[in-house]
């Protein structure tokens, strides 16, 4: 049996469940197989989310956060699969999921289909990432070290990264990266061994990759220049003080949907080329905000912004080709959050999947998020970014502990500014603080 774990970077649940025409192939497969209704990302951005995916731990446990972007934990997922006789491979087009950031750990084969921010100097920087006060200090260190060591590979990779980021080339090249990533993954599946293949693809991450067919469906009212301008990969502070216009928001929302349609077709082709006896797990690592909320009059764009449901509710679909999907999972596991390690345990019939509880409380199943921003919040963004934000969540209740205060919410009002008075709130806060050694600074 082969197992494919395919991460569609930045794919949120909201658009997928509201309109199945956006991703027709994956919608069909979610009906044939399983759609885990309450699967959540452990963090609203890539690096800590993948660290949780591979380690089975929360950010507060594995320590890979915005302040420390190097993954140093054991990859429990691959260790478990190797012990069961699987060969393990990874194919990534994400410049943050690389050997330099520690994510090759545990994989017998690790292929980067992007060369962004690679080389010895960048590997050193990722390992000591938490020592830098911000991007300026990090880049200064990079240039000094690169010149001193004459590290041509790191210098070239940085130049490619900057060129792609600030021209239209990034969107143009992403389609090639996605195709290359999935082609390499499919080659591996055709070996004689039981294969576990992980892949990360980036079309749904800004600047949103799609082709002419998708453009005609979603963006025919806008010029190519308008689409490129509205879809750029920028941090929120780059849009201040003028913010995001309604027109730009409309373009960005439609470009996001177009990219999902594009990714759906590429995954369909990947499935068709894959051999029989293969099980697929397709999920988002985190979601995206495209103006759904605002703070201090500023529309929120991106995903480094807290634990809004659009950022942490992600699809997780399990389906198979040429074999019956035989997943030992208890009924509760379909509707409560379940860790990926437990899901794959169930797929290989190693144990029954249960929805683990991390707090012994009727209000919460196993779920937690920790989001830590850099030590220095960008100027003018003090009221937009939380330095730290911690949430426990399940399908019924959400508990937030942030630098702004403590809140307990009903799930249908996760982000509205009205508190709920629950008898269990005091007990819950106490347990959360003790369990995660959480301190609000």
Tab-separated table of C-alpha atoms in Angstrom:
chain	number	residue	atom	x	y	z
A	1	UNK	CA	0.000	0.000	0.000
A	2	UNK	CA	1.101	3.569	-0.734
A	3	UNK	CA	0.119	6.570	1.373
A	4	UNK	CA	0.202	10.123	-0.014
A	5	UNK	CA	0.055	13.062	2.398
A	6	UNK	CA	-0.533	16.095	0.165
A	7	UNK	CA	-0.553	19.552	1.742
A	8	UNK	CA	-2.208	22.275	-0.327
A	9	UNK	CA	-0.561	25.279	1.264
A	10	UNK	CA	-2.983	27.996	2.506
A	11	UNK	CA	-6.148	26.023	1.622
A	12	UNK	CA	-8.976	26.949	3.971
A	13	UNK	CA	-12.189	25.051	4.607
A	14	UNK	CA	-14.569	28.001	4.151
A	15	UNK	CA	-14.611	28.158	0.346
A	16	UNK	CA	-14.422	24.390	-0.115
A	17	UNK	CA	-17.574	23.542	1.857
A	18	UNK	CA	-19.633	26.503	0.593
A	19	UNK	CA	-19.226	25.838	-3.129
A	20	UNK	CA	-18.195	22.417	-4.441
A	21	UNK	CA	-17.795	23.828	-7.960
A	22	UNK	CA	-14.546	25.472	-6.842
A	23	UNK	CA	-12.853	22.083	-6.340
A	24	UNK	CA	-15.072	19.550	-8.155
A	25	UNK	CA	-12.619	16.645	-8.062
A	26	UNK	CA	-11.834	16.932	-4.351
A	27	UNK	CA	-15.505	17.528	-3.542
A	28	UNK	CA	-16.351	14.277	-5.322
A	29	UNK	CA	-13.605	12.416	-3.465
A	30	UNK	CA	-14.758	13.810	-0.122
A	31	UNK	CA	-18.128	12.163	-0.793
A	32	UNK	CA	-16.561	8.853	-1.824
A	33	UNK	CA	-14.103	8.786	1.051
A	34	UNK	CA	-13.960	10.733	4.318
A	35	UNK	CA	-14.007	14.447	5.038
A	36	UNK	CA	-12.894	15.032	8.622
A	37	UNK	CA	-15.344	17.795	9.484
A	38	UNK	CA	-13.418	19.296	12.391
A	39	UNK	CA	-9.789	19.038	11.377
A	40	UNK	CA	-7.865	22.133	12.486
A	41	UNK	CA	-4.426	23.497	11.714
A	42	UNK	CA	-2.223	23.701	14.798
A	43	UNK	CA	-0.985	27.113	13.751
A	44	UNK	CA	-2.102	29.781	11.266
A	45	UNK	CA	1.106	29.595	9.238
A	46	UNK	CA	3.343	27.080	7.504
A	47	UNK	CA	6.376	26.293	9.662
A	48	UNK	CA	4.783	25.538	13.064
A	49	UNK	CA	1.830	23.856	11.319
A	50	UNK	CA	4.153	21.392	9.562
A	51	UNK	CA	6.153	20.883	12.752
A	52	UNK	CA	2.907	19.791	14.434
A	53	UNK	CA	1.946	17.617	11.467
A	54	UNK	CA	5.186	15.621	11.694
A	55	UNK	CA	5.743	15.591	15.463
A	56	UNK	CA	2.161	15.185	16.705
A	57	UNK	CA	2.803	18.024	19.147
A	58	UNK	CA	1.453	21.533	19.618
A	59	UNK	CA	3.593	24.619	18.997
A	60	UNK	CA	3.997	25.096	22.735
A	61	UNK	CA	5.445	21.576	22.912
A	62	UNK	CA	7.702	21.364	19.843
A	63	UNK	CA	8.922	24.974	20.091
A	64	UNK	CA	8.892	25.760	16.355
A	65	UNK	CA	7.243	29.193	16.186
A	66	UNK	CA	7.571	32.546	14.451
A	67	UNK	CA	10.523	33.297	16.720
A	68	UNK	CA	12.192	29.934	16.054
A	69	UNK	CA	11.568	28.635	12.543
A	70	UNK	CA	13.908	25.622	12.679
A	71	UNK	CA	12.293	22.192	13.180
A	72	UNK	CA	14.457	20.228	15.616
A	73	UNK	CA	11.996	17.600	16.912
A	74	UNK	CA	11.959	13.954	15.842
A	75	UNK	CA	9.656	13.314	12.893
A	76	UNK	CA	7.357	10.868	14.677
A	77	UNK	CA	5.258	10.332	11.561
A	78	UNK	CA	8.109	9.003	9.405
A	79	UNK	CA	9.652	7.081	12.323
A	80	UNK	CA	6.400	5.204	12.810
A	81	UNK	CA	6.055	4.439	9.087
A	82	UNK	CA	9.666	3.285	8.655
A	83	UNK	CA	9.164	0.897	11.584
A	84	UNK	CA	6.226	-0.582	9.635
A	85	UNK	CA	8.295	-1.140	6.489
A	86	UNK	CA	7.421	1.986	4.486
A	87	UNK	CA	9.907	3.928	2.400
A	88	UNK	CA	9.555	7.682	3.111
A	89	UNK	CA	9.953	10.539	0.631
A	90	UNK	CA	9.171	14.255	0.576
A	91	UNK	CA	8.689	16.613	-2.372
A	92	UNK	CA	8.279	20.295	-1.563
A	93	UNK	CA	7.994	23.504	-3.554
A	94	UNK	CA	7.740	25.604	-0.371
A	95	UNK	CA	10.901	27.546	0.468
A	96	UNK	CA	10.124	27.171	4.198
A	97	UNK	CA	9.785	23.365	4.125
A	98	UNK	CA	13.370	22.506	3.256
A	99	UNK	CA	16.496	20.790	4.485
A	100	UNK	CA	17.746	24.191	5.662
A	101	UNK	CA	14.764	24.569	8.033
A	102	UNK	CA	15.125	21.030	9.419
A	103	UNK	CA	12.207	19.355	7.666
A	104	UNK	CA	14.282	16.716	5.862
A	105	UNK	CA	14.618	14.946	9.225
A	106	UNK	CA	13.202	11.421	9.029
A	107	UNK	CA	12.748	11.275	5.249
A	108	UNK	CA	14.863	8.766	3.336
A	109	UNK	CA	14.494	10.955	0.239
A	110	UNK	CA	13.910	14.715	0.382
A	111	UNK	CA	13.474	16.676	-2.858
A	112	UNK	CA	13.143	20.465	-3.026
A	113	UNK	CA	11.613	21.581	-6.308
A	114	UNK	CA	12.404	25.170	-5.372
A	115	UNK	CA	15.843	26.521	-4.599
A	116	UNK	CA	14.676	29.592	-2.683
A	117	UNK	CA	16.773	30.513	0.351
A	118	UNK	CA	19.025	27.480	0.193
A	119	UNK	CA	22.725	26.982	0.831
A	120	UNK	CA	24.945	26.680	3.909
A	121	UNK	CA	24.519	30.261	5.143
A	122	UNK	CA	20.729	30.078	5.025
A	123	UNK	CA	20.805	26.744	6.866
A	124	UNK	CA	22.809	28.400	9.634
A	125	UNK	CA	20.371	31.346	9.761
A	126	UNK	CA	17.293	29.106	10.054
A	127	UNK	CA	18.924	27.214	12.931
A	128	UNK	CA	19.511	30.416	14.915
A	129	UNK	CA	16.425	32.273	13.674
A	130	UNK	CA	15.187	33.155	17.168
A	131	UNK	CA	18.356	35.178	17.848
A	132	UNK	CA	17.482	37.891	15.315
A	133	UNK	CA	15.343	40.860	16.338
A	134	UNK	CA	13.851	41.183	12.864
A	135	UNK	CA	14.314	40.882	9.109
A	136	UNK	CA	16.847	43.733	8.918
A	137	UNK	CA	19.238	42.119	11.392
A	138	UNK	CA	18.805	38.716	9.732
A	139	UNK	CA	19.624	40.041	6.253
A	140	UNK	CA	22.603	42.016	7.575
A	141	UNK	CA	23.993	38.840	9.119
A	142	UNK	CA	23.342	36.965	5.871
A	143	UNK	CA	25.295	39.423	3.706
A	144	UNK	CA	28.266	39.532	6.102
A	145	UNK	CA	28.459	35.739	6.366
A	146	UNK	CA	27.935	35.140	2.644
A	147	UNK	CA	30.761	37.500	1.709
A	148	UNK	CA	33.086	36.136	4.393
A	149	UNK	CA	32.461	32.485	3.431
A	150	UNK	CA	32.142	33.217	-0.304
A	151	UNK	CA	28.922	31.197	-0.262
A	152	UNK	CA	27.861	31.564	-3.896
A	153	UNK	CA	24.962	29.084	-3.606
A	154	UNK	CA	23.283	31.035	-0.787
A	155	UNK	CA	23.802	34.338	-2.618
A	156	UNK	CA	22.255	32.971	-5.832
A	157	UNK	CA	19.263	31.511	-4.005
A	158	UNK	CA	18.611	34.828	-2.243
A	159	UNK	CA	18.774	36.719	-5.548
A	160	UNK	CA	16.270	34.301	-7.132
A	161	UNK	CA	13.971	34.654	-4.139
A	162	UNK	CA	13.984	38.470	-4.263
A	163	UNK	CA	13.576	38.555	-8.052
A	164	UNK	CA	10.587	36.214	-7.913
A	165	UNK	CA	9.008	38.029	-4.988
A	166	UNK	CA	9.024	41.498	-6.495
A	167	UNK	CA	8.210	40.732	-10.124
A	168	UNK	CA	5.466	38.800	-11.840
A	169	UNK	CA	7.881	35.886	-12.291
A	170	UNK	CA	6.807	34.249	-9.012
A	171	UNK	CA	3.264	33.540	-10.198
A	172	UNK	CA	4.526	32.491	-13.630
A	173	UNK	CA	7.003	30.006	-12.188
A	174	UNK	CA	4.766	28.496	-9.517
A	175	UNK	CA	2.787	26.454	-12.044
A	176	UNK	CA	5.982	24.754	-13.200
A	177	UNK	CA	6.996	24.036	-9.606
A	178	UNK	CA	3.639	22.412	-8.832
A	179	UNK	CA	3.711	20.188	-11.905
A	180	UNK	CA	7.329	19.206	-11.191
A	181	UNK	CA	6.567	18.409	-7.541
A	182	UNK	CA	3.631	16.139	-8.355
A	183	UNK	CA	5.463	14.430	-11.233
A	184	UNK	CA	8.399	13.590	-8.956
A	185	UNK	CA	6.030	12.312	-6.276
A	186	UNK	CA	4.238	10.066	-8.776
A	187	UNK	CA	7.505	8.517	-9.954
A	188	UNK	CA	8.233	7.485	-6.389
A	189	UNK	CA	4.819	5.848	-5.982
A	190	UNK	CA	5.587	3.451	-8.833
A	191	UNK	CA	8.299	1.550	-6.982
A	192	UNK	CA	7.836	-2.008	-5.715
A	193	UNK	CA	7.856	-0.933	-2.044
A	194	UNK	CA	5.188	0.392	0.284
A	195	UNK	CA	5.713	4.125	-0.120
A	196	UNK	CA	4.846	7.071	2.096
A	197	UNK	CA	5.049	10.248	0.027
A	198	UNK	CA	4.650	13.737	1.478
A	199	UNK	CA	4.231	16.722	-0.850
A	200	UNK	CA	3.626	20.432	-0.341
A	201	UNK	CA	2.253	22.430	-3.286
A	202	UNK	CA	1.885	26.210	-3.426
A	203	UNK	CA	-0.656	27.371	-6.055
A	204	UNK	CA	-3.199	28.445	-3.392
A	205	UNK	CA	-0.634	30.632	-1.601
A	206	UNK	CA	-0.369	34.227	-2.831
A	207	UNK	CA	0.322	35.384	-5.505
A	208	UNK	CA	-2.187	32.594	-6.402
A	209	UNK	CA	-1.375	30.425	-9.400
A	210	UNK	CA	-3.973	29.645	-12.076
A	211	UNK	CA	-4.216	29.386	-15.842
A	212	UNK	CA	-6.226	31.155	-18.532
A	213	UNK	CA	-9.259	28.903	-18.047
A	214	UNK	CA	-9.511	29.879	-14.370
A	215	UNK	CA	-8.838	33.516	-15.147
A	216	UNK	CA	-11.787	33.575	-17.556
A	217	UNK	CA	-14.035	31.961	-14.940
A	218	UNK	CA	-13.193	34.290	-12.062
A	219	UNK	CA	-11.256	37.370	-13.182
A	220	UNK	CA	-12.349	38.315	-16.694
A	221	UNK	CA	-13.435	41.780	-15.488
A	222	UNK	CA	-9.905	42.731	-14.435
A	223	UNK	CA	-6.643	43.335	-16.276
A	224	UNK	CA	-3.565	41.191	-15.715
A	225	UNK	CA	-1.817	44.144	-14.048
A	226	UNK	CA	-4.703	44.621	-11.593
A	227	UNK	CA	-4.663	40.935	-10.685
A	228	UNK	CA	-0.896	40.895	-10.144
A	229	UNK	CA	-1.058	44.018	-7.992
A	230	UNK	CA	-3.863	42.719	-5.766
A	231	UNK	CA	-2.433	39.202	-5.390
A	232	UNK	CA	1.119	39.961	-4.299
A	233	UNK	CA	2.723	38.168	-1.377
A	234	UNK	CA	3.167	40.917	1.182
A	235	UNK	CA	2.915	41.249	4.929
A	236	UNK	CA	0.038	43.337	6.209
A	237	UNK	CA	2.141	46.353	7.160
A	238	UNK	CA	3.186	46.767	3.514
A	239	UNK	CA	-0.396	47.843	2.764
A	240	UNK	CA	-0.527	50.514	5.465
A	241	UNK	CA	-1.613	53.234	5.885
A	242	UNK	CA	-3.959	53.211	2.876
A	243	UNK	CA	-5.096	49.615	3.441
A	244	UNK	CA	-6.839	47.460	0.857
A	245	UNK	CA	-9.515	48.910	-1.426
A	246	UNK	CA	-12.795	47.072	-2.050
A	247	UNK	CA	-11.725	46.460	-5.648
A	248	UNK	CA	-8.439	44.886	-4.573
A	249	UNK	CA	-10.266	42.725	-2.057
A	250	UNK	CA	-12.657	41.497	-4.741
A	251	UNK	CA	-9.756	40.633	-7.047
A	252	UNK	CA	-7.829	38.860	-4.296
A	253	UNK	CA	-10.851	36.811	-3.200
A	254	UNK	CA	-11.541	35.727	-6.785
A	255	UNK	CA	-7.868	34.986	-7.474
A	256	UNK	CA	-7.811	32.772	-4.381
A	257	UNK	CA	-10.798	30.776	-5.668
A	258	UNK	CA	-9.231	30.520	-9.126
A	259	UNK	CA	-6.087	29.058	-7.567
A	260	UNK	CA	-8.135	26.400	-5.736
A	261	UNK	CA	-9.749	25.391	-9.041
A	262	UNK	CA	-6.290	25.167	-10.617
A	263	UNK	CA	-4.903	23.058	-7.747
A	264	UNK	CA	-7.934	20.762	-7.932
A	265	UNK	CA	-7.174	19.934	-11.586
A	266	UNK	CA	-3.506	19.272	-10.862
A	267	UNK	CA	-4.444	16.939	-8.000
A	268	UNK	CA	-6.960	15.172	-10.265
A	269	UNK	CA	-4.201	14.559	-12.825
A	270	UNK	CA	-1.875	13.372	-10.060
A	271	UNK	CA	-4.534	10.895	-8.903
A	272	UNK	CA	-5.118	9.573	-12.424
A	273	UNK	CA	-1.406	8.901	-12.933
A	274	UNK	CA	-0.927	7.312	-9.505
A	275	UNK	CA	-0.795	3.514	-9.210
A	276	UNK	CA	-3.551	1.379	-7.728
A	277	UNK	CA	-3.454	0.541	-4.028
A	278	UNK	CA	-2.784	4.161	-3.005
A	279	UNK	CA	-4.469	6.103	-0.212
A	280	UNK	CA	-4.556	9.911	-0.426
A	281	UNK	CA	-4.801	12.386	2.447
A	282	UNK	CA	-5.253	15.922	1.090
A	283	UNK	CA	-5.384	18.832	3.523
A	284	UNK	CA	-4.574	22.487	4.079
A	285	UNK	CA	-1.767	23.420	6.469
A	286	UNK	CA	-3.548	26.663	7.405
A	287	UNK	CA	-6.008	29.113	5.903
A	288	UNK	CA	-6.046	32.737	4.753
A	289	UNK	CA	-7.750	36.001	5.646
A	290	UNK	CA	-8.905	38.109	2.700
A	291	UNK	CA	-10.588	41.064	4.369
A	292	UNK	CA	-13.176	39.134	6.425
A	293	UNK	CA	-12.235	41.053	9.578
A	294	UNK	CA	-10.683	44.353	10.432
A	295	UNK	CA	-8.759	45.821	13.329
A	296	UNK	CA	-8.348	49.520	13.954
A	297	UNK	CA	-10.027	50.150	10.599
A	298	UNK	CA	-7.553	47.938	8.714
A	299	UNK	CA	-8.779	44.945	6.706
A	300	UNK	CA	-6.838	41.838	7.686
A	301	UNK	CA	-4.940	40.185	4.814
A	302	UNK	CA	-2.721	37.100	5.089
A	303	UNK	CA	-2.275	34.457	7.758
A	304	UNK	CA	0.096	35.659	10.506
A	305	UNK	CA	-2.807	37.242	12.336
A	306	UNK	CA	-4.157	35.000	15.103
A	307	UNK	CA	-6.579	32.088	15.308
A	308	UNK	CA	-9.570	33.232	13.256
A	309	UNK	CA	-11.616	30.320	11.938
A	310	UNK	CA	-10.646	31.151	8.331
A	311	UNK	CA	-7.025	30.596	9.394
A	312	UNK	CA	-7.341	27.357	11.334
A	313	UNK	CA	-10.327	25.480	9.880
A	314	UNK	CA	-8.888	23.479	6.975
A	315	UNK	CA	-10.154	20.622	4.790
A	316	UNK	CA	-8.822	17.122	5.450
A	317	UNK	CA	-10.001	14.573	2.864
A	318	UNK	CA	-9.085	10.877	2.799
A	319	UNK	CA	-9.771	8.705	-0.266
A	320	UNK	CA	-8.217	5.774	-2.085
A	321	UNK	CA	-7.484	4.387	-5.545
A	322	UNK	CA	-7.823	0.707	-6.366
A	323	UNK	CA	-8.520	-0.423	-2.819
A	324	UNK	CA	-11.235	-0.142	-0.227
A	325	UNK	CA	-10.669	2.721	2.196
A	326	UNK	CA	-10.291	0.755	5.413
A	327	UNK	CA	-9.619	3.310	8.124
A	328	UNK	CA	-10.069	2.185	11.697
A	329	UNK	CA	-11.466	5.393	13.133
A	330	UNK	CA	-14.102	5.726	15.819
A	331	UNK	CA	-17.229	7.730	14.995
A	332	UNK	CA	-16.222	10.528	17.337
A	333	UNK	CA	-12.965	10.913	15.423
A	334	UNK	CA	-14.898	12.005	12.335
A	335	UNK	CA	-16.334	15.005	14.119
A	336	UNK	CA	-13.603	15.950	16.590
A	337	UNK	CA	-10.031	16.966	15.864
A	338	UNK	CA	-7.695	14.013	15.326
A	339	UNK	CA	-3.908	14.180	14.910
A	340	UNK	CA	-2.368	13.083	11.582
A	341	UNK	CA	-0.180	10.480	13.283
A	342	UNK	CA	-3.310	8.824	14.683
A	343	UNK	CA	-5.016	8.895	11.281
A	344	UNK	CA	-2.088	7.141	9.594
A	345	UNK	CA	-1.886	4.640	12.461
A	346	UNK	CA	-5.473	3.766	11.562
A	347	UNK	CA	-4.728	3.500	7.842
A	348	UNK	CA	-2.026	0.890	8.362
A	349	UNK	CA	-4.269	-0.995	10.803
A	350	UNK	CA	-1.788	-0.411	13.616
A	351	UNK	CA	-4.409	0.823	16.048
A	352	UNK	CA	-7.886	2.292	16.123
A	353	UNK	CA	-7.986	6.042	15.691
A	354	UNK	CA	-9.444	7.869	18.631
A	355	UNK	CA	-10.016	11.564	19.148
A	356	UNK	CA	-7.563	12.209	21.967
A	357	UNK	CA	-8.352	14.670	24.716
A	358	UNK	CA	-5.584	16.873	26.011
A	359	UNK	CA	-7.720	18.575	28.663
A	360	UNK	CA	-9.966	16.443	30.826
A	361	UNK	CA	-12.982	18.656	30.274
A	362	UNK	CA	-16.337	18.061	28.646
A	363	UNK	CA	-15.874	21.316	26.733
A	364	UNK	CA	-12.668	20.484	24.863
A	365	UNK	CA	-11.175	17.714	22.802
A	366	UNK	CA	-7.554	17.681	21.640
A	367	UNK	CA	-6.861	21.048	20.132
A	368	UNK	CA	-4.526	23.911	20.745
A	369	UNK	CA	-2.874	26.729	18.901
A	370	UNK	CA	0.049	28.902	19.874
A	371	UNK	CA	0.935	31.875	17.686
A	372	UNK	CA	4.016	33.862	18.627
A	373	UNK	CA	4.980	36.919	16.639
A	374	UNK	CA	8.486	38.337	16.466
A	375	UNK	CA	9.803	40.226	19.438
A	376	UNK	CA	9.435	43.487	17.551
A	377	UNK	CA	5.968	44.293	16.184
A	378	UNK	CA	6.119	46.399	12.973
A	379	UNK	CA	5.696	50.120	13.534
A	380	UNK	CA	2.073	51.202	13.203
A	381	UNK	CA	0.785	47.649	13.716
A	382	UNK	CA	0.713	47.533	17.511
A	383	UNK	CA	-3.090	47.297	17.594
A	384	UNK	CA	-3.309	44.779	14.747
A	385	UNK	CA	-0.846	42.085	15.767
A	386	UNK	CA	-0.997	40.167	19.028
A	387	UNK	CA	2.476	39.354	20.267
A	388	UNK	CA	1.141	36.039	21.546
A	389	UNK	CA	-2.181	34.356	20.956
A	390	UNK	CA	-3.200	30.976	22.351
A	391	UNK	CA	-6.463	29.185	21.636
A	392	UNK	CA	-8.105	25.917	22.528
A	393	UNK	CA	-10.900	24.959	20.193
A	394	UNK	CA	-13.279	22.184	19.279
A	395	UNK	CA	-16.546	22.104	17.355
A	396	UNK	CA	-18.494	23.740	20.187
A	397	UNK	CA	-16.310	26.107	22.193
A	398	UNK	CA	-13.249	28.278	21.707
A	399	UNK	CA	-11.026	29.642	24.467
A	400	UNK	CA	-8.606	32.486	23.693
A	401	UNK	CA	-5.752	33.684	25.853
A	402	UNK	CA	-4.001	36.666	24.274
A	403	UNK	CA	-2.119	39.784	25.247
A	404	UNK	CA	-5.479	41.574	25.069
A	405	UNK	CA	-7.224	39.339	27.608
A	406	UNK	CA	-9.021	36.040	28.089
A	407	UNK	CA	-12.181	35.019	26.241
A	408	UNK	CA	-14.441	31.992	25.959
A	409	UNK	CA	-16.592	31.832	22.831
A	410	UNK	CA	-19.337	29.740	21.303
A	411	UNK	CA	-18.157	28.364	17.977
A	412	UNK	CA	-20.704	30.306	15.928
A	413	UNK	CA	-19.359	33.591	17.316
A	414	UNK	CA	-15.667	32.776	17.360
A	415	UNK	CA	-14.563	36.282	16.485
A	416	UNK	CA	-17.355	38.506	17.792
A	417	UNK	CA	-16.577	40.757	20.734
A	418	UNK	CA	-18.948	39.303	23.294
A	419	UNK	CA	-17.852	37.047	26.116
A	420	UNK	CA	-19.619	33.973	27.445
A	421	UNK	CA	-19.783	33.304	31.144
A	422	UNK	CA	-19.193	29.556	31.594
A	423	UNK	CA	-18.969	27.752	34.917
A	424	UNK	CA	-15.990	25.817	33.613
A	425	UNK	CA	-14.069	28.871	32.392
A	426	UNK	CA	-11.962	29.353	35.526
A	427	UNK	CA	-11.036	25.668	35.704
A	428	UNK	CA	-10.248	25.644	31.995
A	429	UNK	CA	-7.979	28.689	32.165
A	430	UNK	CA	-6.085	27.179	35.070
A	431	UNK	CA	-5.543	23.895	33.247
A	432	UNK	CA	-4.472	25.598	30.037
A	433	UNK	CA	-1.914	27.771	31.810
A	434	UNK	CA	-0.432	24.880	33.767
A	435	UNK	CA	-0.409	22.458	30.850
A	436	UNK	CA	1.340	24.791	28.429
A	437	UNK	CA	3.313	26.847	30.956
A	438	UNK	CA	1.721	29.847	29.301
A	439	UNK	CA	2.667	33.319	30.468
A	440	UNK	CA	1.144	36.439	28.936
A	441	UNK	CA	3.826	39.101	28.859
